[in-house]
Amino acid sequence: MIKLTRQTSMQSEALFSIGTVSEQTGVHSVTLRAWERRYGLLQPSRTPKGHRLYSQQDIHRVKQVLRLLEQGIPVSRAQELLRKQAVELKPELSESIKLVAGEDPWRQYANLCRRYIYKLDAKALEKVIDEAIASYSLEIVAHKLFLPLCTDLYGQCCLLTSTKADHAFWYQFLSAKLGAYYLNTHLQSRNNGFRVIVIGVTCQMVYLQTLMLACTLGMQGFQVSLLGADCHPEHLPLVLERSRFDAVIYCNPSQEVLAGLEVLSRITTTNLLVQYLNPAQHAELPAAIQLLPMAFNEAAVQLEAALLAGSESNFQIRDTHNG
């Protein structure tokens, strides 16, 4: 087992090589080293052989520095300004982190989010979300905060229609936030990355799931094309004929869509996959359709491993529900 000089979080946060960080951010590896040594902007972990490993929080820091540079602020002032911004965060945010020691941090984050959702305060809400993602990574925040809060607010507005504005604000905010992440990761994806089409359905929860999956795949180097909910399997043959794609993924497909995918599998060699919000309740899948796990990072890892295997004959993605 590789031991690092800096402990990772209890959530087993993914670590990235300097080359991967350079690809994701567009910052040359030489520059990343300079930001670490000369300005103290980054504190990567190290393997026993001295190789740098960066967390999602480090990548977030690099992007913060880039935003400052775009504003004409020199890198020599970045550390000071970022520290000042951290201090200027809402006092309750810093307090909530201190309370996490023996408590559930997600309850703290959820309470903060609700406070700003009730006020329709997008600016304060974004600070909470950015801090959570920087500390835990997008996937963990998605499963622990985004989806549960969506469910709670939706249930609340169903019982009390006067609170519908709360759910509407949160959904629109989160859609815009994840949409921006998707565009950012799409621009930074590897030119030689696997090409994947991701499609959801009209349900709001599934739309957010689709965005989260697209963001995660983009961060892992996939070239992701996100299609709208009204794009059905019968609309894809022309697209797949005009341009090569390695996989098509439907999120929470209906039985009608599954039937369409089975027909599509007979006329294309493109890998066809599905992902469900609740894998335990998914319908029986046609033999040609593969199931991805709900965990976004795990789905990305399994998808890449399967596509690297080469041919459709040995394309095997482990069905986590059936073992």
Short mmCIF file of C-alpha atoms in Angstrom, two decimals:
data_model
loop_
_atom_site.label_atom_id
_atom_site.label_comp_id
_atom_site.label_asym_id
_atom_site.label_seq_id
_atom_site.Cartn_x
_atom_site.Cartn_y
_atom_site.Cartn_z
CA MET A 1 0.00 0.00 0.00
CA ILE A 2 1.27 3.47 -0.88
CA LYS A 3 1.66 5.72 2.13
CA LEU A 4 1.36 9.46 1.65
CA THR A 5 3.01 12.26 3.57
CA ARG A 6 -0.34 13.95 3.96
CA GLN A 7 -3.35 11.90 5.03
CA THR A 8 -6.32 11.84 2.75
CA SER A 9 -9.84 12.40 4.02
CA MET A 10 -11.98 9.69 5.55
CA GLN A 11 -13.92 9.67 2.31
CA SER A 12 -10.85 8.26 0.45
CA GLU A 13 -10.59 11.31 -1.77
CA ALA A 14 -9.16 10.66 -5.19
CA LEU A 15 -5.62 11.91 -5.84
CA PHE A 16 -4.27 13.01 -9.19
CA SER A 17 -0.79 13.16 -10.74
CA ILE A 18 0.71 16.50 -11.74
CA GLY A 19 0.15 15.58 -15.39
CA THR A 20 -3.56 15.00 -14.82
CA VAL A 21 -3.91 18.30 -12.94
CA SER A 22 -2.11 20.06 -15.78
CA GLU A 23 -4.56 18.55 -18.30
CA GLN A 24 -7.61 19.45 -16.23
CA THR A 25 -6.59 23.04 -15.48
CA GLY A 26 -4.47 24.00 -18.49
CA VAL A 27 -1.60 25.03 -16.19
CA HIS A 28 1.82 23.65 -17.15
CA SER A 29 3.42 21.27 -14.65
CA VAL A 30 6.44 23.59 -14.35
CA THR A 31 4.09 26.39 -13.32
CA LEU A 32 2.34 24.16 -10.78
CA ARG A 33 5.70 23.37 -9.16
CA ALA A 34 6.56 27.06 -9.06
CA TRP A 35 3.25 27.92 -7.41
CA GLU A 36 4.06 25.34 -4.75
CA ARG A 37 7.71 26.20 -4.09
CA ARG A 38 7.77 29.94 -4.63
CA TYR A 39 4.33 31.03 -3.47
CA GLY A 40 3.07 28.20 -1.25
CA LEU A 41 -0.23 28.07 -3.15
CA LEU A 42 -0.36 24.26 -3.28
CA GLN A 43 0.51 21.51 -0.82
CA PRO A 44 0.36 18.22 -2.73
CA SER A 45 0.80 14.84 -1.08
CA ARG A 46 3.89 12.79 -1.90
CA THR A 47 4.48 9.13 -2.62
CA PRO A 48 7.52 7.43 -1.02
CA LYS A 49 9.37 8.14 -4.28
CA GLY A 50 8.55 11.82 -4.06
CA HIS A 51 5.93 12.04 -6.80
CA ARG A 52 3.31 14.72 -6.26
CA LEU A 53 -0.35 13.74 -5.83
CA TYR A 54 -3.02 16.44 -5.86
CA SER A 55 -6.49 16.37 -4.31
CA GLN A 56 -9.70 17.82 -5.73
CA GLN A 57 -9.19 20.69 -3.29
CA ASP A 58 -5.79 21.42 -4.87
CA ILE A 59 -7.41 21.49 -8.31
CA HIS A 60 -10.06 23.86 -6.98
CA ARG A 61 -7.28 26.10 -5.64
CA VAL A 62 -5.56 26.16 -9.05
CA LYS A 63 -8.83 27.27 -10.66
CA GLN A 64 -9.22 29.99 -8.02
CA VAL A 65 -5.75 31.29 -8.87
CA LEU A 66 -6.59 31.26 -12.58
CA ARG A 67 -9.69 33.37 -11.94
CA LEU A 68 -7.54 35.91 -10.09
CA LEU A 69 -5.04 36.00 -12.94
CA GLU A 70 -7.88 36.63 -15.39
CA GLN A 71 -8.77 39.68 -13.29
CA GLY A 72 -5.23 41.01 -13.75
CA ILE A 73 -4.07 40.10 -10.23
CA PRO A 74 -0.45 38.81 -10.13
CA VAL A 75 0.21 35.35 -8.75
CA SER A 76 2.38 36.88 -6.02
CA ARG A 77 -0.79 38.33 -4.45
CA ALA A 78 -2.95 35.24 -4.93
CA GLN A 79 -2.14 33.61 -1.57
CA GLU A 80 -3.00 36.76 0.34
CA LEU A 81 -6.28 37.30 -1.52
CA LEU A 82 -7.39 33.68 -1.23
CA ARG A 83 -6.69 33.74 2.50
CA LYS A 84 -8.70 36.96 2.79
CA GLN A 85 -11.59 35.44 0.86
CA ALA A 86 -11.59 32.45 3.21
CA VAL A 87 -11.76 34.74 6.23
CA GLU A 88 -14.60 36.70 4.65
CA LEU A 89 -16.77 33.60 4.28
CA LYS A 90 -19.90 33.67 6.42
CA PRO A 91 -18.91 33.21 10.09
CA GLU A 92 -21.33 30.31 10.48
CA LEU A 93 -19.50 28.45 7.71
CA SER A 94 -16.22 28.42 9.62
CA GLU A 95 -18.09 27.54 12.79
CA SER A 96 -19.86 24.62 11.11
CA ILE A 97 -16.51 23.12 10.09
CA LYS A 98 -15.32 23.24 13.69
CA LEU A 99 -18.48 21.45 14.81
CA VAL A 100 -17.85 18.58 12.40
CA ALA A 101 -15.33 16.82 14.69
CA GLY A 102 -17.81 14.42 16.26
CA GLU A 103 -20.87 15.27 14.20
CA ASP A 104 -22.21 14.69 10.71
CA PRO A 105 -20.81 17.51 8.51
CA TRP A 106 -23.57 17.03 5.96
CA ARG A 107 -26.25 18.08 8.42
CA GLN A 108 -24.28 21.28 8.96
CA TYR A 109 -23.94 21.92 5.23
CA ALA A 110 -27.61 21.10 4.62
CA ASN A 111 -28.71 23.52 7.34
CA LEU A 112 -26.56 26.28 5.85
CA CYS A 113 -27.91 25.60 2.38
CA ARG A 114 -31.50 25.71 3.62
CA ARG A 115 -30.84 29.01 5.37
CA TYR A 116 -29.69 30.64 2.13
CA ILE A 117 -32.28 28.86 -0.01
CA TYR A 118 -35.04 30.29 2.18
CA LYS A 119 -33.51 33.75 1.63
CA LEU A 120 -32.99 33.08 -2.12
CA ASP A 121 -29.38 34.15 -1.51
CA ALA A 122 -27.46 32.66 -4.44
CA LYS A 123 -24.17 34.34 -3.56
CA ALA A 124 -24.02 32.95 -0.02
CA LEU A 125 -25.28 29.56 -1.19
CA GLU A 126 -22.52 29.35 -3.79
CA LYS A 127 -19.87 29.98 -1.12
CA VAL A 128 -21.17 27.04 0.92
CA ILE A 129 -21.28 24.75 -2.13
CA ASP A 130 -17.80 25.76 -3.30
CA GLU A 131 -16.36 25.15 0.16
CA ALA A 132 -18.00 21.73 0.40
CA ILE A 133 -16.72 20.65 -3.02
CA ALA A 134 -13.23 21.92 -2.25
CA SER A 135 -13.20 19.89 0.97
CA TYR A 136 -14.81 16.65 -0.19
CA SER A 137 -14.97 16.48 -4.05
CA LEU A 138 -17.98 16.84 -6.32
CA GLU A 139 -19.10 13.20 -6.17
CA ILE A 140 -19.21 13.04 -2.37
CA VAL A 141 -21.06 16.37 -2.16
CA ALA A 142 -23.51 15.19 -4.83
CA HIS A 143 -24.45 12.02 -2.92
CA LYS A 144 -24.32 13.50 0.58
CA LEU A 145 -25.79 16.95 -0.01
CA PHE A 146 -27.23 17.70 -3.47
CA LEU A 147 -29.51 14.71 -3.98
CA PRO A 148 -30.79 14.42 -0.37
CA LEU A 149 -31.54 18.14 -0.25
CA CYS A 150 -33.41 17.91 -3.56
CA THR A 151 -35.52 15.08 -2.15
CA ASP A 152 -36.23 16.93 1.10
CA LEU A 153 -37.21 20.20 -0.57
CA TYR A 154 -39.39 18.43 -3.12
CA GLY A 155 -41.18 16.49 -0.37
CA GLN A 156 -41.64 19.71 1.57
CA CYS A 157 -43.23 21.57 -1.34
CA CYS A 158 -45.56 18.62 -2.04
CA LEU A 159 -46.87 18.85 1.52
CA LEU A 160 -46.86 22.64 1.69
CA THR A 161 -47.27 24.33 -1.70
CA SER A 162 -46.28 27.72 -0.28
CA THR A 163 -42.68 26.43 -0.10
CA LYS A 164 -42.50 25.55 -3.81
CA ALA A 165 -40.29 28.58 -4.46
CA ASP A 166 -37.60 27.05 -2.21
CA HIS A 167 -37.40 23.89 -4.31
CA ALA A 168 -37.58 25.85 -7.57
CA PHE A 169 -34.72 28.14 -6.50
CA TRP A 170 -32.51 25.24 -5.39
CA TYR A 171 -33.16 23.27 -8.57
CA GLN A 172 -32.39 26.21 -10.86
CA PHE A 173 -29.30 27.15 -8.85
CA LEU A 174 -27.97 23.61 -8.87
CA SER A 175 -28.72 23.13 -12.57
CA ALA A 176 -26.76 26.29 -13.40
CA LYS A 177 -23.90 25.35 -11.07
CA LEU A 178 -23.53 21.84 -12.46
CA GLY A 179 -23.98 23.13 -16.00
CA ALA A 180 -21.03 25.47 -15.49
CA TYR A 181 -18.96 22.58 -14.11
CA TYR A 182 -19.87 20.49 -17.13
CA LEU A 183 -18.80 23.18 -19.61
CA ASN A 184 -15.57 23.74 -17.70
CA THR A 185 -14.64 20.05 -17.60
CA HIS A 186 -15.69 19.65 -21.25
CA LEU A 187 -13.25 22.37 -22.32
CA GLN A 188 -10.48 20.72 -20.31
CA SER A 189 -11.10 17.11 -21.38
CA ARG A 190 -8.36 15.21 -23.17
CA ASN A 191 -8.44 15.44 -26.97
CA ASN A 192 -7.87 11.68 -27.13
CA GLY A 193 -10.35 10.85 -24.36
CA PHE A 194 -13.17 8.38 -24.94
CA ARG A 195 -16.21 10.02 -26.54
CA VAL A 196 -19.43 9.46 -24.61
CA ILE A 197 -23.04 10.59 -25.06
CA VAL A 198 -25.01 11.06 -21.81
CA ILE A 199 -28.81 11.39 -21.89
CA GLY A 200 -31.34 11.82 -19.08
CA VAL A 201 -35.11 12.12 -18.79
CA THR A 202 -37.45 15.00 -17.98
CA CYS A 203 -37.56 14.28 -14.21
CA GLN A 204 -35.69 17.00 -12.31
CA MET A 205 -33.78 14.57 -10.08
CA VAL A 206 -32.64 12.56 -13.09
CA TYR A 207 -31.60 15.71 -14.93
CA LEU A 208 -29.34 16.61 -12.01
CA GLN A 209 -28.03 13.03 -11.94
CA THR A 210 -27.25 13.36 -15.65
CA LEU A 211 -25.33 16.59 -15.08
CA MET A 212 -23.36 15.07 -12.18
CA LEU A 213 -22.41 12.03 -14.24
CA ALA A 214 -21.36 14.27 -17.15
CA CYS A 215 -19.21 16.40 -14.82
CA THR A 216 -17.54 13.35 -13.27
CA LEU A 217 -16.77 11.76 -16.63
CA GLY A 218 -15.40 15.08 -17.88
CA MET A 219 -13.10 15.37 -14.86
CA GLN A 220 -11.82 11.87 -15.60
CA GLY A 221 -10.84 12.87 -19.14
CA PHE A 222 -13.86 11.66 -21.13
CA GLN A 223 -15.20 13.83 -23.95
CA VAL A 224 -18.86 14.10 -22.96
CA SER A 225 -21.73 15.21 -25.19
CA LEU A 226 -24.84 15.96 -23.12
CA LEU A 227 -28.17 15.54 -24.92
CA GLY A 228 -31.63 16.68 -23.88
CA ALA A 229 -34.32 14.47 -22.38
CA ASP A 230 -36.34 14.38 -25.61
CA CYS A 231 -33.59 12.50 -27.46
CA HIS A 232 -34.67 8.86 -27.77
CA PRO A 233 -32.70 5.84 -29.08
CA GLU A 234 -34.36 6.11 -32.51
CA HIS A 235 -32.78 9.57 -32.87
CA LEU A 236 -29.21 8.26 -32.44
CA PRO A 237 -28.36 6.13 -35.52
CA LEU A 238 -27.61 9.16 -37.69
CA VAL A 239 -25.44 10.73 -34.98
CA LEU A 240 -23.50 7.50 -34.45
CA GLU A 241 -23.05 7.14 -38.20
CA ARG A 242 -21.75 10.68 -38.67
CA SER A 243 -19.29 10.63 -35.77
CA ARG A 244 -17.60 7.91 -33.75
CA PHE A 245 -18.66 7.57 -30.12
CA ASP A 246 -17.40 4.93 -27.71
CA ALA A 247 -20.49 4.76 -25.51
CA VAL A 248 -24.05 6.00 -25.02
CA ILE A 249 -25.34 6.26 -21.44
CA TYR A 250 -29.01 6.74 -20.48
CA CYS A 251 -29.83 7.82 -16.92
CA ASN A 252 -32.97 6.23 -15.44
CA PRO A 253 -34.40 5.04 -18.78
CA SER A 254 -38.01 3.93 -19.09
CA GLN A 255 -39.03 0.52 -20.42
CA GLU A 256 -39.75 2.20 -23.75
CA VAL A 257 -36.21 3.60 -23.89
CA LEU A 258 -34.75 0.20 -22.94
CA ALA A 259 -36.65 -1.38 -25.82
CA GLY A 260 -35.30 1.31 -28.13
CA LEU A 261 -31.75 0.68 -26.92
CA GLU A 262 -32.14 -3.03 -27.60
CA VAL A 263 -33.10 -2.21 -31.19
CA LEU A 264 -30.21 0.24 -31.46
CA SER A 265 -27.76 -2.43 -30.28
CA ARG A 266 -28.49 -4.44 -33.43
CA ILE A 267 -27.31 -1.69 -35.76
CA THR A 268 -24.37 -0.15 -33.90
CA THR A 269 -21.15 -1.32 -32.28
CA THR A 270 -21.23 1.60 -29.84
CA ASN A 271 -21.41 0.43 -26.22
CA LEU A 272 -24.84 1.06 -24.68
CA LEU A 273 -25.17 1.59 -20.93
CA VAL A 274 -27.65 2.76 -18.31
CA GLN A 275 -27.39 4.23 -14.82
CA TYR A 276 -30.15 4.34 -12.21
CA LEU A 277 -30.64 6.56 -9.17
CA ASN A 278 -31.63 3.40 -7.31
CA PRO A 279 -29.86 0.40 -8.92
CA ALA A 280 -31.76 -2.02 -6.66
CA GLN A 281 -35.01 -1.11 -8.40
CA HIS A 282 -33.83 -1.16 -12.01
CA ALA A 283 -35.74 -3.16 -14.58
CA GLU A 284 -34.35 -6.36 -16.07
CA LEU A 285 -31.93 -5.26 -18.76
CA PRO A 286 -31.59 -6.61 -22.30
CA ALA A 287 -28.39 -8.60 -22.76
CA ALA A 288 -26.83 -5.89 -24.94
CA ILE A 289 -27.29 -3.17 -22.30
CA GLN A 290 -24.79 -2.78 -19.47
CA LEU A 291 -25.45 -1.34 -16.00
CA LEU A 292 -23.22 1.32 -14.47
CA PRO A 293 -23.06 1.75 -10.67
CA MET A 294 -24.68 4.82 -9.14
CA ALA A 295 -21.40 6.04 -7.60
CA PHE A 296 -20.16 8.48 -10.23
CA ASN A 297 -16.41 7.94 -9.79
CA GLU A 298 -16.87 4.18 -9.72
CA ALA A 299 -18.96 4.42 -12.89
CA ALA A 300 -16.18 6.42 -14.59
CA VAL A 301 -13.49 3.96 -13.54
CA GLN A 302 -15.47 0.90 -14.68
CA LEU A 303 -16.44 2.55 -17.95
CA GLU A 304 -12.85 3.47 -18.78
CA ALA A 305 -11.57 0.01 -17.88
CA ALA A 306 -14.20 -1.61 -20.07
CA LEU A 307 -13.55 0.66 -23.05
CA LEU A 308 -9.81 0.11 -22.72
CA ALA A 309 -10.46 -3.62 -22.95
CA GLY A 310 -10.93 -3.02 -26.64
CA SER A 311 -13.74 -5.02 -28.17
CA GLU A 312 -17.43 -5.46 -27.52
CA SER A 313 -16.94 -9.17 -26.89
CA ASN A 314 -14.99 -8.56 -23.69
CA PHE A 315 -16.93 -5.45 -22.69
CA GLN A 316 -17.93 -6.46 -19.18
CA ILE A 317 -19.13 -3.93 -16.60
CA ARG A 318 -19.77 -5.42 -13.18
CA ASP A 319 -23.41 -5.22 -12.17
CA THR A 320 -23.03 -4.08 -8.57
CA HIS A 321 -26.59 -5.11 -7.74
CA ASN A 322 -26.37 -8.70 -8.96
CA GLY A 323 -22.76 -9.14 -7.78
#
